[in-house]
């Protein structure tokens, strides 16, 4: 039987992570779920996120997935416990590995840029303070960024970045890109704020996935990698929003929900 690693996000941010995972793990198959019917996750309540997460986890388990990587900060921080209770396959989230990447650099102040639901969970601040209580952490929700990226409307994105980041720029040494959509526009942020160090989750997620495949002894050796891209909403919208960084060529696509088989 074929086995897959499931990768989950609300939209195109997860495709960015998938790019890195599939390039490193060439003998693994992947099913990617973009729950873009419910995007933005950042504006949803914890209860809603738990419900989406459980449905997706159960769907993936039914469809041959051996491990789930939540490539979404908002879902990881709000729903991972309930998702884990609902299935028997391992599930890993994105926030702790991201924090680990930041903490390796011995910096003393940081801006967490994330969705409102991620900030509401307060988990990033807890993860950082657990390790070093002296680090100053500012948090800023940036809802326009996900909206602009999902609708492939990048014209006003610099204005939004300035709106969200400018007042912190002289107070911090770094920004944690605490939403998987933001690394897609990392170059723009770097250009606007060249003195700030930016932390994303790409490398950490590849490392985590490798570690956990070995830990659970579930590594595959497929000759030809199979990738399925499923959007609960529109595949067309997902393709358009990711056209600058993700190539759908050769991959199976599925459009539709996860709970109406
Ligand atoms: N990409 C997601 C995250 O990492 C959520 C974006 C959204 O749907 O609001 O938090």
CSV table of C-alpha atoms and ligand atoms in Angstrom, one decimal:
chain,number,residue,atom,x,y,z
A,1,UNK,CA,0.0,0.0,0.0
A,2,UNK,CA,1.2,3.5,-0.8
A,3,UNK,CA,2.0,5.7,2.1
A,4,UNK,CA,2.1,9.5,2.3
A,5,UNK,CA,3.2,12.3,4.5
A,6,UNK,CA,0.3,14.7,5.0
A,7,UNK,CA,1.0,18.4,5.0
A,8,UNK,CA,-1.7,20.8,6.0
A,9,UNK,CA,-2.2,24.6,5.8
A,10,UNK,CA,-5.1,27.0,5.2
A,11,UNK,CA,-3.6,27.9,1.8
A,12,UNK,CA,-0.5,28.6,-0.3
A,13,UNK,CA,1.8,29.0,2.7
A,14,UNK,CA,1.9,25.3,3.1
A,15,UNK,CA,3.0,24.9,-0.6
A,16,UNK,CA,6.1,26.9,0.2
A,17,UNK,CA,6.9,24.4,3.0
A,18,UNK,CA,6.0,21.5,0.7
A,19,UNK,CA,8.6,22.8,-1.8
A,20,UNK,CA,11.3,22.3,0.7
A,21,UNK,CA,10.0,18.9,2.0
A,22,UNK,CA,9.6,17.3,-1.4
A,23,UNK,CA,13.1,18.4,-2.5
A,24,UNK,CA,14.8,17.0,0.5
A,25,UNK,CA,12.6,13.8,0.9
A,26,UNK,CA,12.7,12.5,-2.6
A,27,UNK,CA,11.6,9.0,-1.7
A,28,UNK,CA,8.5,10.2,0.2
A,29,UNK,CA,5.0,10.7,-1.2
A,30,UNK,CA,3.0,13.7,0.0
A,31,UNK,CA,-0.7,14.7,0.2
A,32,UNK,CA,-1.0,18.4,0.7
A,33,UNK,CA,-4.3,19.9,2.0
A,34,UNK,CA,-5.0,23.6,1.5
A,35,UNK,CA,-8.1,24.2,3.5
A,36,UNK,CA,-8.7,27.4,1.5
A,37,UNK,CA,-12.5,27.0,1.8
A,38,UNK,CA,-11.8,28.3,5.4
A,39,UNK,CA,-9.0,30.7,4.8
A,40,UNK,CA,-8.1,32.9,6.7
A,41,UNK,CA,-7.6,30.6,9.7
A,42,UNK,CA,-6.2,33.6,11.5
A,43,UNK,CA,-9.7,35.0,12.0
A,44,UNK,CA,-11.2,31.8,13.3
A,45,UNK,CA,-12.0,30.7,16.9
A,46,UNK,CA,-10.1,27.9,18.6
A,47,UNK,CA,-13.2,25.8,18.4
A,48,UNK,CA,-13.6,26.2,14.7
A,49,UNK,CA,-9.9,25.5,14.1
A,50,UNK,CA,-10.1,22.3,16.2
A,51,UNK,CA,-13.1,21.2,14.1
A,52,UNK,CA,-11.3,21.8,10.8
A,53,UNK,CA,-8.1,20.1,12.2
A,54,UNK,CA,-9.9,17.0,13.4
A,55,UNK,CA,-11.7,16.6,10.0
A,56,UNK,CA,-8.5,17.0,8.1
A,57,UNK,CA,-6.5,14.6,10.4
A,58,UNK,CA,-9.2,11.9,10.1
A,59,UNK,CA,-9.4,12.3,6.4
A,60,UNK,CA,-5.7,12.0,6.0
A,61,UNK,CA,-5.5,8.9,8.2
A,62,UNK,CA,-8.3,7.3,6.2
A,63,UNK,CA,-6.3,8.0,3.0
A,64,UNK,CA,-3.0,6.3,3.8
A,65,UNK,CA,-1.2,9.1,5.5
A,66,UNK,CA,1.5,7.8,8.0
A,67,UNK,CA,2.4,11.2,9.6
A,68,UNK,CA,0.9,14.7,9.5
A,69,UNK,CA,3.0,17.8,9.4
A,70,UNK,CA,1.0,20.9,10.2
A,71,UNK,CA,2.6,23.6,8.0
A,72,UNK,CA,0.4,26.2,9.6
A,73,UNK,CA,1.2,28.1,12.8
A,74,UNK,CA,-2.4,29.0,13.5
A,75,UNK,CA,-3.7,25.4,13.3
A,76,UNK,CA,-0.7,24.0,15.2
A,77,UNK,CA,-1.1,26.3,18.1
A,78,UNK,CA,-4.8,26.0,18.4
A,79,UNK,CA,-5.7,22.5,17.4
A,80,UNK,CA,-2.8,20.1,17.6
A,81,UNK,CA,-3.9,18.5,20.8
A,82,UNK,CA,-7.4,17.7,19.6
A,83,UNK,CA,-6.1,16.5,16.2
A,84,UNK,CA,-3.7,14.1,18.0
A,85,UNK,CA,-6.6,12.8,20.1
A,86,UNK,CA,-8.6,12.1,17.0
A,87,UNK,CA,-6.2,9.8,15.1
A,88,UNK,CA,-3.5,7.2,15.8
A,89,UNK,CA,-0.9,8.6,13.4
A,90,UNK,CA,1.8,11.0,14.6
A,91,UNK,CA,1.2,14.8,14.1
A,92,UNK,CA,3.8,17.5,14.4
A,93,UNK,CA,3.4,21.3,14.3
A,94,UNK,CA,5.5,24.2,13.1
A,95,UNK,CA,5.9,26.7,15.9
A,96,UNK,CA,8.4,25.0,18.3
A,97,UNK,CA,10.9,24.3,15.5
A,98,UNK,CA,10.6,27.9,14.4
A,99,UNK,CA,11.4,29.2,17.9
A,100,UNK,CA,14.3,26.8,18.1
A,101,UNK,CA,15.8,28.4,14.9
A,102,UNK,CA,15.5,31.9,16.5
A,103,UNK,CA,16.9,30.8,19.9
A,104,UNK,CA,20.0,29.4,18.2
A,105,UNK,CA,21.1,33.0,17.3
A,106,UNK,CA,21.3,34.5,20.8
A,107,UNK,CA,19.2,37.6,20.0
A,108,UNK,CA,17.5,39.6,22.8
A,109,UNK,CA,14.5,41.2,21.1
A,110,UNK,CA,12.1,40.0,18.4
A,111,UNK,CA,8.9,40.9,16.7
A,112,UNK,CA,6.5,38.0,16.2
A,113,UNK,CA,4.5,38.7,13.1
A,114,UNK,CA,1.6,36.2,12.9
A,115,UNK,CA,-2.1,35.8,12.6
A,116,UNK,CA,-4.5,37.0,15.3
A,117,UNK,CA,-5.4,33.4,16.3
A,118,UNK,CA,-1.7,32.6,16.7
A,119,UNK,CA,-1.1,35.7,18.8
A,120,UNK,CA,-4.2,34.9,20.9
A,121,UNK,CA,-2.9,31.5,21.7
A,122,UNK,CA,0.2,33.2,23.3
A,123,UNK,CA,2.2,30.0,22.6
A,124,UNK,CA,5.1,31.6,20.8
A,125,UNK,CA,5.8,33.9,23.7
A,126,UNK,CA,5.5,31.0,26.1
A,127,UNK,CA,7.9,28.8,24.0
A,128,UNK,CA,10.5,31.7,23.9
A,129,UNK,CA,10.1,32.7,27.6
A,130,UNK,CA,10.4,29.0,28.7
A,131,UNK,CA,13.9,29.0,27.4
A,132,UNK,CA,15.0,32.6,28.0
A,133,UNK,CA,12.8,34.9,30.0
A,134,UNK,CA,14.9,38.0,29.3
A,135,UNK,CA,14.1,38.1,25.6
A,136,UNK,CA,11.7,41.0,24.7
A,137,UNK,CA,8.9,39.8,22.4
A,138,UNK,CA,6.5,42.1,20.6
A,139,UNK,CA,3.6,40.6,18.8
A,140,UNK,CA,1.8,42.0,15.8
A,141,UNK,CA,-1.1,40.5,13.9
A,142,UNK,CA,-0.9,41.0,10.1
A,143,UNK,CA,-4.2,39.9,8.6
A,144,UNK,CA,-3.9,41.9,5.3
A,145,UNK,CA,-0.8,39.8,4.4
A,146,UNK,CA,-2.7,36.5,4.1
A,147,UNK,CA,-5.6,38.2,2.3
A,148,UNK,CA,-3.3,39.8,-0.3
A,149,UNK,CA,-1.2,36.6,-0.8
A,150,UNK,CA,-4.2,34.3,-1.1
A,151,UNK,CA,-5.9,36.6,-3.6
A,152,UNK,CA,-2.6,37.1,-5.6
A,153,UNK,CA,-2.8,40.8,-5.0
A,154,UNK,CA,0.6,42.0,-4.1
A,155,UNK,CA,0.3,45.6,-5.2
A,156,UNK,CA,-0.4,47.0,-1.7
A,157,UNK,CA,1.7,44.5,0.2
A,158,UNK,CA,4.6,46.9,1.0
A,159,UNK,CA,2.2,49.4,2.5
A,160,UNK,CA,0.8,46.7,4.7
A,161,UNK,CA,4.3,45.6,5.7
A,162,UNK,CA,5.2,49.1,6.7
A,163,UNK,CA,1.9,49.5,8.6
A,164,UNK,CA,2.7,46.3,10.6
A,165,UNK,CA,6.5,46.5,11.1
A,166,UNK,CA,7.6,50.1,11.1
A,167,UNK,CA,6.9,51.0,14.7
A,168,UNK,CA,8.9,48.0,15.9
A,169,UNK,CA,11.8,48.3,13.5
A,170,UNK,CA,14.1,50.3,15.8
A,171,UNK,CA,13.2,48.3,18.9
A,172,UNK,CA,14.0,44.7,17.7
A,173,UNK,CA,16.8,42.8,16.2
A,174,UNK,CA,14.7,40.2,14.4
A,175,UNK,CA,11.3,39.2,13.1
A,176,UNK,CA,9.8,35.7,13.5
A,177,UNK,CA,7.7,35.1,10.4
A,178,UNK,CA,5.1,33.2,12.5
A,179,UNK,CA,2.8,32.4,9.6
A,180,UNK,CA,3.7,30.1,6.7
A,181,UNK,CA,2.4,32.7,4.2
A,182,UNK,CA,5.0,35.3,5.1
A,183,UNK,CA,8.2,33.6,3.8
A,184,UNK,CA,6.6,33.9,0.4
A,185,UNK,CA,7.2,37.7,0.6
A,186,UNK,CA,10.4,37.4,2.6
A,187,UNK,CA,12.5,39.2,0.0
A,188,UNK,CA,10.2,42.3,0.2
A,189,UNK,CA,10.5,42.4,4.0
A,190,UNK,CA,14.3,42.0,3.7
A,191,UNK,CA,14.4,44.9,1.3
A,192,UNK,CA,12.3,47.2,3.5
A,193,UNK,CA,14.1,46.2,6.7
A,194,UNK,CA,17.6,45.0,5.8
A,195,UNK,CA,18.9,45.3,9.4
A,196,UNK,CA,16.5,42.9,10.8
A,197,UNK,CA,17.2,39.1,10.9
A,198,UNK,CA,14.2,37.2,9.6
A,199,UNK,CA,13.3,33.7,10.8
A,200,UNK,CA,11.1,31.3,8.9
A,201,UNK,CA,10.2,27.7,9.4
A,202,UNK,CA,11.5,26.1,6.1
A,203,UNK,CA,14.8,24.5,7.3
A,204,UNK,CA,13.4,23.6,10.7
A,205,UNK,CA,10.4,21.8,9.1
A,206,UNK,CA,12.7,19.7,6.8
A,207,UNK,CA,14.8,18.8,9.8
A,208,UNK,CA,11.9,18.0,12.0
A,209,UNK,CA,10.2,15.8,9.4
A,210,UNK,CA,13.5,13.9,8.9
A,211,UNK,CA,13.9,13.4,12.6
A,212,UNK,CA,10.4,12.1,13.1
A,213,UNK,CA,10.5,9.7,10.1
A,214,UNK,CA,13.5,8.1,11.7
A,215,UNK,CA,12.0,8.3,15.2
A,216,UNK,CA,8.9,6.4,14.1
A,217,UNK,CA,10.8,4.2,11.7
A,218,UNK,CA,8.5,5.0,8.9
A,219,UNK,CA,10.8,6.2,6.2
A,220,UNK,CA,9.8,5.2,2.6
A,221,UNK,CA,12.0,4.3,-0.4
A,222,UNK,CA,9.6,5.0,-3.3
A,223,UNK,CA,11.4,5.1,-6.6
A,224,UNK,CA,9.1,7.8,-8.0
A,225,UNK,CA,7.7,10.5,-5.7
A,226,UNK,CA,3.9,11.0,-5.8
A,227,UNK,CA,2.4,14.3,-4.8
A,228,UNK,CA,-1.3,15.0,-4.4
A,229,UNK,CA,-2.5,18.6,-4.0
A,230,UNK,CA,-6.0,19.0,-2.6
A,231,UNK,CA,-7.8,22.3,-2.1
A,232,UNK,CA,-11.0,22.2,0.0
A,233,UNK,CA,-12.0,25.4,-1.9
A,234,UNK,CA,-10.7,26.4,-5.3
A,235,UNK,CA,-7.7,24.7,-6.9
A,236,UNK,CA,-7.6,27.6,-9.5
A,237,UNK,CA,-7.2,30.1,-6.7
A,238,UNK,CA,-4.4,28.1,-5.1
A,239,UNK,CA,-2.6,27.7,-8.4
A,240,UNK,CA,-2.8,31.5,-9.1
A,241,UNK,CA,-1.7,32.5,-5.7
A,242,UNK,CA,1.4,30.2,-5.9
A,243,UNK,CA,2.4,30.6,-9.5
A,244,UNK,CA,5.6,32.4,-8.7
A,245,UNK,CA,7.0,29.7,-6.5
A,246,UNK,CA,5.2,26.3,-7.0
A,247,UNK,CA,5.0,24.2,-10.1
A,248,UNK,CA,1.9,21.9,-10.2
A,249,UNK,CA,3.2,20.1,-13.3
A,250,UNK,CA,2.9,16.3,-13.0
A,251,UNK,CA,1.0,16.4,-9.7
A,252,UNK,CA,-2.5,15.1,-9.2
A,253,UNK,CA,-5.0,17.8,-7.9
A,254,UNK,CA,-8.2,17.3,-6.0
A,255,UNK,CA,-10.8,19.9,-5.3
A,256,UNK,CA,-13.3,19.5,-2.6
A,257,UNK,CA,-14.0,19.0,1.1
A,258,UNK,CA,-12.5,16.5,3.4
A,259,UNK,CA,-15.6,15.3,5.1
A,260,UNK,CA,-18.1,14.5,2.3
A,261,UNK,CA,-16.7,11.3,0.7
B,1,LIG,N1,-0.5,30.0,7.1
B,1,LIG,C1,-1.2,30.0,8.3
B,1,LIG,C2,-0.3,30.1,9.5
B,1,LIG,O1,0.9,29.8,9.4
B,1,LIG,C3,-2.5,30.7,8.5
B,1,LIG,C4,-2.9,31.8,7.6
B,1,LIG,C5,-4.4,32.1,7.7
B,1,LIG,O2,-5.2,31.3,7.1
B,1,LIG,O3,-4.8,33.1,8.3
B,1,LIG,O4,-0.7,30.6,10.5
